[in-house]
Short mmCIF file of C-alpha atoms in Angstrom, two decimals:
data_model
loop_
_atom_site.label_atom_id
_atom_site.label_comp_id
_atom_site.label_asym_id
_atom_site.label_seq_id
_atom_site.Cartn_x
_atom_site.Cartn_y
_atom_site.Cartn_z
CA MET L 15 -31.86 -23.59 5.72
CA LYS L 16 -34.28 -20.96 4.47
CA VAL L 17 -33.13 -17.88 2.57
CA SER L 18 -33.75 -15.76 5.69
CA GLU L 19 -31.35 -17.97 7.65
CA LEU L 20 -28.82 -17.77 4.78
CA SER L 21 -29.09 -13.99 4.97
CA ARG L 22 -28.58 -13.99 8.73
CA ARG L 23 -25.55 -16.28 8.49
CA THR L 24 -23.78 -14.27 5.78
CA GLY L 25 -24.93 -10.73 6.47
CA VAL L 26 -26.12 -10.42 2.85
CA GLN L 27 -29.61 -8.95 2.44
CA VAL L 28 -32.32 -11.28 1.02
CA PRO L 29 -33.01 -9.14 -2.12
CA LEU L 30 -29.28 -9.24 -2.95
CA ILE L 31 -29.21 -13.04 -2.46
CA LYS L 32 -32.16 -13.32 -4.89
CA TYR L 33 -30.29 -11.13 -7.37
CA TYR L 34 -27.23 -13.40 -7.17
CA LEU L 35 -29.53 -16.42 -7.70
CA ARG L 36 -31.09 -14.81 -10.81
CA GLU L 37 -27.65 -13.87 -12.21
CA GLY L 38 -26.37 -17.40 -11.66
CA LEU L 39 -23.63 -16.45 -9.18
CA LEU L 40 -25.34 -18.66 -6.63
CA PRO L 41 -26.73 -22.08 -7.61
CA PRO L 42 -30.43 -22.63 -6.82
CA GLY L 43 -31.32 -24.30 -3.54
CA ARG L 44 -33.18 -27.59 -3.25
CA ALA L 45 -36.89 -26.89 -3.87
CA THR L 46 -39.01 -27.81 -0.84
CA ALA L 47 -42.31 -26.13 -1.77
CA SER L 48 -43.69 -24.12 -4.68
CA ASN L 49 -42.07 -20.94 -3.42
CA GLN L 50 -39.43 -22.19 -0.99
CA ALA L 51 -35.96 -23.64 -1.28
CA ASP L 52 -33.44 -25.22 1.06
CA TYR L 53 -29.86 -23.87 1.14
CA GLY L 54 -26.76 -25.59 2.50
CA GLU L 55 -23.28 -24.80 3.81
CA ASP L 56 -22.00 -24.56 0.23
CA HIS L 57 -24.26 -21.55 -0.25
CA VAL L 58 -22.88 -19.91 2.89
CA HIS L 59 -19.28 -20.34 1.70
CA ARG L 60 -20.05 -19.21 -1.82
CA LEU L 61 -21.94 -16.11 -0.64
CA ARG L 62 -19.09 -15.18 1.63
CA PHE L 63 -16.66 -15.46 -1.28
CA ILE L 64 -18.95 -13.34 -3.50
CA ARG L 65 -19.01 -10.69 -0.78
CA THR L 66 -15.21 -10.74 -0.65
CA LEU L 67 -14.76 -10.43 -4.42
CA ILE L 68 -17.36 -7.70 -4.92
CA GLY L 69 -17.05 -5.87 -1.61
CA THR L 70 -13.35 -6.10 -0.84
CA ARG L 71 -11.76 -6.60 -4.23
CA GLY L 72 -14.32 -4.35 -5.99
CA LEU L 73 -14.99 -6.78 -8.86
CA SER L 74 -18.09 -6.51 -11.08
CA THR L 75 -20.88 -9.09 -10.88
CA SER L 76 -19.88 -10.51 -14.27
CA ALA L 77 -16.20 -10.81 -13.37
CA THR L 78 -17.20 -12.53 -10.12
CA LYS L 79 -19.40 -14.96 -12.06
CA GLU L 80 -16.49 -15.75 -14.36
CA ILE L 81 -14.24 -16.64 -11.42
CA LEU L 82 -16.95 -18.74 -9.79
CA ASP L 83 -17.66 -20.57 -13.07
CA ALA L 84 -13.95 -21.27 -13.55
CA ILE L 85 -13.66 -22.66 -10.04
CA THR L 86 -16.86 -24.70 -10.23
CA THR L 87 -16.19 -26.34 -13.57
CA GLY L 88 -12.51 -26.82 -12.71
CA GLN L 89 -11.64 -26.31 -16.38
CA GLU L 90 -9.22 -23.46 -15.84
CA ASP L 91 -6.09 -24.04 -13.84
CA LEU L 92 -5.65 -22.38 -10.48
CA HIS L 93 -2.98 -20.01 -11.77
CA GLN L 94 -5.45 -18.52 -14.23
CA VAL L 95 -8.17 -18.21 -11.59
CA PHE L 96 -5.72 -16.46 -9.28
CA GLY L 97 -4.69 -14.17 -12.13
CA ILE L 98 -8.24 -12.92 -12.61
CA ALA L 99 -8.93 -12.72 -8.87
CA LEU L 100 -5.74 -10.74 -8.25
CA GLY L 101 -6.31 -8.37 -11.18
CA VAL L 102 -3.23 -9.60 -13.03
CA ARG L 103 -5.17 -11.10 -15.94
CA PRO L 104 -8.08 -9.32 -17.63
CA THR L 105 -11.55 -10.82 -17.30
CA LYS L 106 -13.09 -12.29 -20.47
CA MET L 107 -15.22 -9.16 -20.80
CA GLU L 108 -12.15 -6.91 -20.71
CA GLU L 109 -10.49 -9.13 -23.31
CA ASP L 110 -13.58 -8.98 -25.54
CA THR L 111 -14.08 -5.22 -25.38
CA GLY L 112 -10.33 -4.72 -25.70
CA THR L 113 -10.01 -2.38 -22.74
CA GLU L 114 -6.92 -2.25 -20.52
CA GLN L 115 -4.61 -4.52 -22.50
CA SER L 116 -4.79 -3.24 -26.03
CA SER L 117 -5.09 0.41 -25.04
CA THR L 118 -1.77 0.19 -23.21
CA GLU L 119 -0.28 -1.48 -26.25
CA ARG L 120 -1.37 1.33 -28.54
CA GLU L 121 -0.39 4.22 -26.32
CA PRO L 122 3.26 5.21 -26.05
CA GLU L 123 4.90 3.36 -23.18
CA PRO L 124 5.15 5.46 -20.04
CA GLU L 125 8.57 6.71 -19.03
CA GLY L 126 10.14 4.38 -16.50
CA LEU L 127 8.60 1.21 -17.96
CA VAL L 128 11.92 0.24 -19.54
CA ASP L 129 13.52 0.46 -16.09
CA ALA L 130 10.63 -1.45 -14.50
CA ARG L 131 11.23 -4.25 -17.04
CA LYS L 132 14.94 -4.26 -16.21
CA LEU L 133 14.11 -4.82 -12.54
CA ILE L 134 11.62 -7.59 -13.42
CA ALA L 135 14.26 -9.27 -15.62
CA GLU L 136 16.93 -8.95 -12.91
CA MET L 137 14.57 -10.65 -10.44
CA GLU L 138 13.86 -13.38 -13.02
CA TRP L 139 10.14 -12.85 -12.48
CA ASP L 140 8.26 -14.45 -15.34
CA VAL L 141 5.19 -12.22 -15.47
CA SER L 142 2.65 -11.36 -18.15
CA GLN L 143 3.02 -8.16 -20.20
CA GLY L 144 -0.43 -7.11 -19.03
CA ASN L 145 0.32 -7.09 -15.30
CA PRO L 146 -0.68 -3.55 -14.25
CA ALA L 147 1.82 -3.60 -11.38
CA ALA L 148 4.64 -3.03 -13.90
CA HIS L 149 3.02 0.28 -14.83
CA THR L 150 2.66 1.28 -11.18
CA LEU L 151 6.34 0.54 -10.69
CA ALA L 152 7.19 2.63 -13.78
CA GLU L 153 5.19 5.58 -12.41
CA VAL L 154 7.03 5.49 -9.09
CA LEU L 155 10.42 5.32 -10.83
CA THR L 156 9.44 8.34 -12.94
CA ALA L 157 8.25 10.27 -9.86
CA LEU L 158 11.50 9.52 -8.00
CA SER L 159 13.49 10.76 -10.98
CA ASP L 160 11.34 13.91 -11.33
CA LEU L 161 11.85 14.75 -7.66
CA GLY L 162 15.60 14.44 -8.06
CA ALA L 163 15.94 11.41 -5.77
CA ASP L 164 18.90 9.25 -6.71
CA ILE L 165 16.91 6.01 -6.36
CA ASP L 166 16.69 4.15 -9.67
CA TRP L 167 15.55 0.59 -10.44
CA ARG L 168 18.77 -0.80 -8.96
CA GLY L 169 18.01 1.04 -5.72
CA LEU L 170 14.71 -0.86 -5.55
CA LEU L 171 16.35 -4.28 -5.84
CA PRO L 172 16.64 -4.81 -2.05
CA TYR L 173 12.91 -4.09 -1.83
CA ALA L 174 12.18 -6.44 -4.73
CA ARG L 175 14.02 -9.28 -2.96
CA LEU L 176 11.95 -8.71 0.21
CA ALA L 177 8.74 -8.51 -1.88
CA ASP L 178 9.75 -11.88 -3.32
CA SER L 179 9.94 -13.29 0.23
CA ILE L 180 6.55 -11.77 1.04
CA ALA L 181 4.99 -13.44 -2.02
CA GLU L 182 6.53 -16.72 -0.88
CA VAL L 183 4.68 -16.37 2.45
CA ASP L 184 1.52 -15.46 0.47
CA VAL L 185 1.72 -18.64 -1.58
CA GLN L 186 2.28 -20.76 1.52
CA GLN L 187 -0.87 -19.21 3.03
CA MET L 188 -2.87 -20.42 0.02
CA HIS L 189 -1.59 -23.98 0.11
CA GLY L 190 -3.37 -24.69 3.39
CA GLU L 191 -6.88 -24.72 1.93
CA ARG L 192 -8.48 -27.91 0.65
CA ASP L 193 -10.89 -26.96 -2.13
CA LEU L 194 -10.51 -24.53 -5.05
CA LEU L 195 -13.19 -22.13 -3.75
CA ALA L 196 -11.46 -21.78 -0.39
CA GLN L 197 -8.05 -21.43 -2.09
CA ALA L 198 -9.27 -18.70 -4.44
CA GLU L 199 -10.98 -16.86 -1.57
CA ARG L 200 -7.80 -17.07 0.45
CA ALA L 201 -5.81 -15.75 -2.53
CA VAL L 202 -7.99 -12.65 -2.73
CA LEU L 203 -8.00 -12.09 1.03
CA VAL L 204 -4.25 -12.52 1.32
CA SER L 205 -3.53 -10.35 -1.69
CA ILE L 206 -5.96 -7.47 -1.21
CA LEU L 207 -6.71 -7.26 2.50
CA LEU L 208 -3.10 -7.61 3.59
CA GLU L 209 -1.94 -4.63 1.51
CA PRO L 210 -2.81 -1.96 4.12
CA ALA L 211 -1.48 -4.30 6.83
CA LEU L 212 1.92 -4.56 5.13
CA LEU L 213 2.23 -0.79 4.81
CA ALA L 214 1.17 -0.35 8.45
CA LEU L 215 3.76 -2.92 9.60
CA ARG L 216 6.44 -1.03 7.66
CA ARG L 217 5.43 2.27 9.30
CA LEU L 218 5.64 0.71 12.76
CA ALA L 219 9.03 -0.85 12.02
CA GLN L 220 10.21 2.49 10.59
CA GLU L 221 9.35 4.29 13.80
CA ALA L 222 11.08 1.66 15.92
CA LYS L 223 14.23 1.77 13.75
CA SER L 224 14.20 5.55 13.43
CA ALA L 225 14.28 5.79 17.23
CA ARG L 226 17.26 3.42 17.40
CA HIS L 227 19.23 5.06 14.57
CA PHE L 228 18.45 8.74 14.95
CA GLY L 229 16.66 9.18 18.28
CA GLY L 230 17.88 11.36 21.09
CA GLY L 231 15.53 10.48 23.95
CA ARG L 232 14.13 7.11 24.91
CA PRO L 233 12.28 5.64 21.89
CA GLY L 234 8.50 5.74 21.96
CA GLU L 235 8.56 8.17 24.85
CA ALA L 236 7.32 11.22 23.00
CA ASN L 237 3.67 10.28 22.65
CA SER L 238 3.17 7.60 25.22
CA THR L 239 2.01 9.95 27.92
CA MET J 13 19.22 33.80 -9.59
CA LYS J 14 16.01 35.80 -10.05
CA VAL J 15 12.65 34.48 -8.82
CA SER J 16 11.67 33.65 -12.43
CA GLU J 17 14.73 31.40 -12.73
CA LEU J 18 13.94 29.82 -9.33
CA SER J 19 10.44 29.08 -10.64
CA ARG J 20 11.81 27.54 -13.83
CA ARG J 21 14.30 25.37 -11.93
CA THR J 22 11.74 23.99 -9.44
CA GLY J 23 8.52 23.99 -11.46
CA VAL J 24 6.84 26.05 -8.72
CA GLN J 25 4.85 29.05 -9.99
CA VAL J 26 6.12 32.55 -9.01
CA PRO J 27 2.95 33.53 -7.03
CA LEU J 28 3.30 30.34 -4.96
CA ILE J 29 6.99 31.07 -4.31
CA LYS J 30 6.01 34.55 -3.08
CA TYR J 31 3.38 32.98 -0.82
CA TYR J 32 5.99 30.65 0.69
CA LEU J 33 8.28 33.68 1.21
CA ARG J 34 5.49 35.59 3.01
CA GLU J 35 4.63 32.60 5.19
CA GLY J 36 8.28 32.12 6.14
CA LEU J 37 8.63 28.64 4.61
CA LEU J 38 11.33 30.04 2.34
CA PRO J 39 13.96 32.47 3.70
CA PRO J 40 14.21 35.80 1.85
CA GLY J 41 16.75 36.13 -0.94
CA ARG J 42 19.64 38.59 -0.91
CA ALA J 43 18.24 42.03 -1.85
CA THR J 44 19.85 43.39 -5.02
CA ALA J 45 17.49 46.27 -5.82
CA SER J 46 14.45 47.88 -4.25
CA ASN J 47 12.16 45.25 -5.69
CA GLN J 48 14.53 42.41 -6.60
CA ALA J 49 16.27 39.61 -4.74
CA ASP J 50 18.89 37.01 -5.52
CA TYR J 51 18.18 33.35 -4.73
CA GLY J 52 20.68 30.51 -4.38
CA GLU J 53 20.89 26.72 -4.57
CA ASP J 54 19.62 26.49 -0.98
CA HIS J 55 16.35 27.97 -2.18
CA VAL J 56 16.12 25.39 -4.96
CA HIS J 57 16.60 22.50 -2.53
CA ARG J 58 14.24 23.92 0.03
CA LEU J 59 11.52 24.58 -2.54
CA ARG J 60 11.83 21.04 -3.85
CA PHE J 61 11.43 19.69 -0.32
CA ILE J 62 8.37 21.92 0.28
CA ARG J 63 6.85 20.54 -2.91
CA THR J 64 7.48 16.99 -1.69
CA LEU J 65 5.95 17.57 1.74
CA ILE J 66 2.88 19.44 0.51
CA GLY J 67 2.37 17.74 -2.86
CA THR J 68 3.40 14.16 -2.19
CA ARG J 69 2.89 13.79 1.54
CA GLY J 70 -0.17 16.08 1.61
CA LEU J 71 0.98 18.15 4.61
CA SER J 72 -0.47 21.57 5.43
CA THR J 73 1.58 24.74 5.01
CA SER J 74 1.87 25.13 8.79
CA ALA J 75 3.00 21.54 9.35
CA THR J 76 5.57 21.97 6.59
CA LYS J 77 6.84 25.17 8.22
CA GLU J 78 7.19 23.32 11.51
CA ILE J 79 9.36 20.62 9.95
CA LEU J 80 11.47 23.18 8.11
CA ASP J 81 11.94 25.22 11.30
CA ALA J 82 12.95 22.12 13.24
CA ILE J 83 15.49 21.19 10.58
CA THR J 84 16.85 24.74 10.21
CA THR J 85 17.29 25.46 13.90
CA GLY J 86 18.56 21.94 14.54
CA GLN J 87 16.93 22.02 17.97
CA GLU J 88 14.84 18.89 17.51
CA ASP J 89 16.50 15.57 16.97
CA LEU J 90 16.20 13.77 13.67
CA HIS J 91 13.92 11.09 15.07
CA GLN J 92 11.34 13.71 16.01
CA VAL J 93 11.59 15.41 12.62
CA PHE J 94 11.11 12.04 10.92
CA GLY J 95 8.14 11.34 13.16
CA ILE J 96 6.33 14.46 12.02
CA ALA J 97 7.33 14.01 8.37
CA LEU J 98 6.13 10.38 8.36
CA GLY J 99 2.87 11.16 10.14
CA VAL J 100 3.81 9.14 13.22
CA ARG J 101 3.92 12.13 15.55
CA PRO J 102 1.30 14.87 15.61
CA THR J 103 2.32 18.35 14.52
CA LYS J 104 2.44 21.04 17.24
CA MET J 105 -0.89 22.37 15.97
CA GLU J 106 -2.55 18.96 16.34
CA GLU J 107 -1.09 18.68 19.85
CA ASP J 108 -2.38 22.13 20.79
CA THR J 109 -5.91 21.65 19.48
CA GLY J 110 -5.95 18.15 20.89
CA THR J 111 -7.09 16.45 17.68
CA GLU J 112 -6.00 12.94 16.70
CA GLN J 113 -4.29 11.85 19.91
CA SER J 114 -6.76 12.68 22.62
CA SER J 115 -9.82 11.83 20.52
CA THR J 116 -8.54 8.28 20.07
CA GLU J 117 -7.92 8.08 23.79
CA ARG J 118 -11.47 9.06 24.61
CA GLU J 119 -13.22 6.84 22.08
CA PRO J 120 -13.55 3.14 22.81
CA GLU J 121 -10.58 1.25 21.38
CA PRO J 122 -11.39 -0.42 18.08
CA GLU J 123 -11.71 -4.17 18.01
CA GLY J 124 -8.44 -5.77 16.97
CA LEU J 125 -6.25 -3.14 18.64
CA VAL J 126 -5.43 -5.51 21.48
CA ASP J 127 -4.19 -8.04 18.91
CA ALA J 128 -2.28 -5.35 17.03
CA ARG J 129 -0.51 -4.46 20.29
CA LYS J 130 0.33 -8.14 20.88
CA LEU J 131 2.03 -8.26 17.48
CA ILE J 132 3.92 -5.03 18.17
CA ALA J 133 5.08 -6.41 21.54
CA GLU J 134 6.11 -9.73 19.98
CA MET J 135 8.23 -7.83 17.42
CA GLU J 136 9.72 -5.75 20.25
CA TRP J 137 8.90 -2.60 18.31
CA ASP J 138 9.10 0.36 20.67
CA VAL J 139 6.56 2.68 19.05
CA SER J 140 4.45 5.58 20.31
CA GLN J 141 0.83 5.00 21.32
CA GLY J 142 -0.24 7.60 18.78
CA ASN J 143 1.20 5.83 15.71
CA PRO J 144 -1.85 5.57 13.42
CA ALA J 145 -0.42 2.45 11.75
CA ALA J 146 -1.44 0.42 14.83
CA HIS J 147 -5.07 1.35 14.12
CA THR J 148 -4.75 0.38 10.46
CA LEU J 149 -3.38 -2.98 11.55
CA ALA J 150 -6.28 -3.38 13.99
CA GLU J 151 -8.81 -2.68 11.23
CA VAL J 152 -7.28 -5.32 8.94
CA LEU J 153 -7.26 -7.90 11.76
CA THR J 154 -10.94 -7.16 12.41
CA ALA J 155 -11.80 -7.44 8.70
CA LEU J 156 -9.99 -10.79 8.42
CA SER J 157 -11.89 -12.07 11.42
CA ASP J 158 -15.24 -10.80 10.07
CA LEU J 159 -14.64 -12.54 6.76
CA GLY J 160 -13.96 -15.81 8.53
CA ALA J 161 -10.31 -16.02 7.47
CA ASP J 162 -8.21 -17.93 9.96
CA ILE J 163 -5.39 -15.37 9.87
CA ASP J 164 -4.87 -13.74 13.25
CA TRP J 165 -2.01 -11.59 14.56
CA ARG J 166 0.26 -14.64 14.79
CA GLY J 167 -0.40 -15.32 11.10
CA LEU J 168 0.92 -11.84 10.33
CA LEU J 169 4.23 -12.40 12.15
CA PRO J 170 6.10 -13.63 9.03
CA TYR J 171 4.96 -10.42 7.30
CA ALA J 172 6.00 -8.33 10.30
CA ARG J 173 9.51 -9.80 10.17
CA LEU J 174 9.82 -8.95 6.47
CA ALA J 175 8.43 -5.45 7.14
CA ASP J 176 11.18 -5.11 9.73
CA SER J 177 13.77 -5.94 7.05
CA ILE J 178 12.16 -3.42 4.68
CA ALA J 179 12.40 -0.69 7.34
CA GLU J 180 16.06 -1.61 7.82
CA VAL J 181 16.64 -0.94 4.09
CA ASP J 182 14.65 2.32 4.47
CA VAL J 183 16.89 3.52 7.28
CA GLN J 184 20.03 2.65 5.30
CA GLN J 185 18.69 4.74 2.41
CA MET J 186 18.43 7.75 4.74
CA HIS J 187 21.96 7.45 6.11
CA GLY J 188 23.50 8.37 2.76
CA GLU J 189 22.50 12.03 2.85
CA ARG J 190 24.78 14.68 4.35
CA ASP J 191 22.58 17.46 5.70
CA LEU J 192 19.37 17.33 7.74
CA LEU J 193 17.22 18.83 4.98
CA ALA J 194 18.33 16.19 2.47
CA GLN J 195 17.89 13.42 5.09
CA ALA J 196 14.38 14.53 5.97
CA GLU J 197 13.43 14.84 2.29
CA ARG J 198 14.80 11.37 1.68
CA ALA J 199 12.80 10.04 4.64
CA VAL J 200 9.55 11.34 3.18
CA LEU J 201 10.35 10.14 -0.35
CA VAL J 202 11.39 6.69 0.83
CA SER J 203 8.43 6.34 3.15
CA ILE J 204 5.58 7.70 1.05
CA LEU J 205 6.61 7.29 -2.58
CA LEU J 206 7.84 3.73 -2.18
CA GLU J 207 4.52 2.49 -0.77
CA PRO J 208 2.86 1.87 -4.17
CA ALA J 209 6.17 0.47 -5.44
CA LEU J 210 6.29 -2.12 -2.64
CA LEU J 211 2.73 -3.27 -3.34
CA ALA J 212 3.47 -3.45 -7.07
CA LEU J 213 6.62 -5.52 -6.45
CA ARG J 214 4.58 -7.92 -4.32
CA ARG J 215 1.96 -8.29 -7.08
CA LEU J 216 4.65 -9.08 -9.64
CA ALA J 217 6.32 -11.59 -7.34
CA GLN J 218 2.90 -13.13 -6.60
CA GLU J 219 2.24 -13.72 -10.30
CA ALA J 220 5.68 -15.26 -10.81
CA LYS J 221 5.22 -17.56 -7.79
CA SER J 222 1.63 -18.42 -8.60
CA ALA J 223 2.78 -19.64 -12.02
CA ARG J 224 5.45 -21.84 -10.45
CA HIS J 225 3.21 -23.26 -7.70
CA PHE J 226 -0.17 -23.58 -9.37
CA GLY J 227 0.35 -22.97 -13.10
CA GLY J 228 -0.46 -25.44 -15.83
CA GLY J 229 1.01 -23.88 -18.95
CA ARG J 230 4.25 -21.97 -19.30
CA PRO J 231 4.25 -19.07 -16.85
CA GLY J 232 3.68 -15.60 -18.24
CA GLU J 233 2.43 -17.03 -21.51
CA ALA J 234 -1.25 -16.20 -21.08
CA ASN J 235 -1.14 -12.46 -21.78
CA SER J 236 2.13 -12.01 -23.56
CA THR J 237 0.63 -12.32 -27.02
#
């Protein structure tokens, strides 16, 4: 197909497609004339994945190229590709410039990180020191303590066990795909896009349970008129 | 205690405490002199809750007053108080001015809302039409469809069942408190503050599981140096 057709199929503007071609995110098409090229289904899939990584996950062009190169050459294992795609592992550029990782090593550890590590150890989760989620967890534990709530890391264990079950479903979702590109795209979609969905599902379940446990009138009645 | 001591105990500045007193969010202290008043532990707890609702949950002063009035007079049932505190039910002001609810009724229903309702029905969650989480769910379903992912509302059912278990833990957390004020505060803390914690726990569990399912080298090794 022509580049105009590729644009129509993917919803990506032609100038942006040409930019991705120049930057090497997209392999060149098969040359058909001096100024024309033919693109295939591979280009459609790859463009869609680029749109997901940059648009949905908010990755930079260079980080996206790194993931695509890793998938294409097949030199890195899938776990490492997932790590970059999910924001668990730093991109090569972040490693080179020493942002993120080393800065957190030099700064004093935030309050609550010791407790976050206790929870991670209790769950027997073997995760990298650089996983930013540990810091998020530490911040929440600190906030709970500051607000005088008597919920410490042990109080979060029931949630951690359910999060473990959620991640098990996530991993099953990824197994279904055949090739690495589709698996990595699925990993990003499942990880990033489902976050607001999970919180929304919890809110809905909370309302339903709140009605059953604390409600006076018929549940759901209040606003349904 | 004097207002200066109340400020020190709660971390709320004296001018802001006086504003809450004027607006009726905080009941007056016991007058001890022409220009002095004595405040008790009730004031400390109430101020802390106000800080949670306004600071953490982002509620307006008037919405906060409504919740406090409902709790103090004990006229509304706990389910309704929770509904307002969790953002499920509109505040009286929103009902009066007709924002939120009626505007969504007039606008065309967003794509994906039909599927969101199917999921809610399948889970037998009896929730109000106005619960904004249903719209969030609809948006995610639409985004998944737009991106060509083959995850529809049925694909989210395993997540919905786990969200149901999470909400069950949430409700258990709220049962522990004795008085309505403490229960409502706990409801807001558990609902709002734990959201980033849940997502962080899922990320950690994802990394641990990704290592086991897809990893080549020893899990967690990559960044631990």
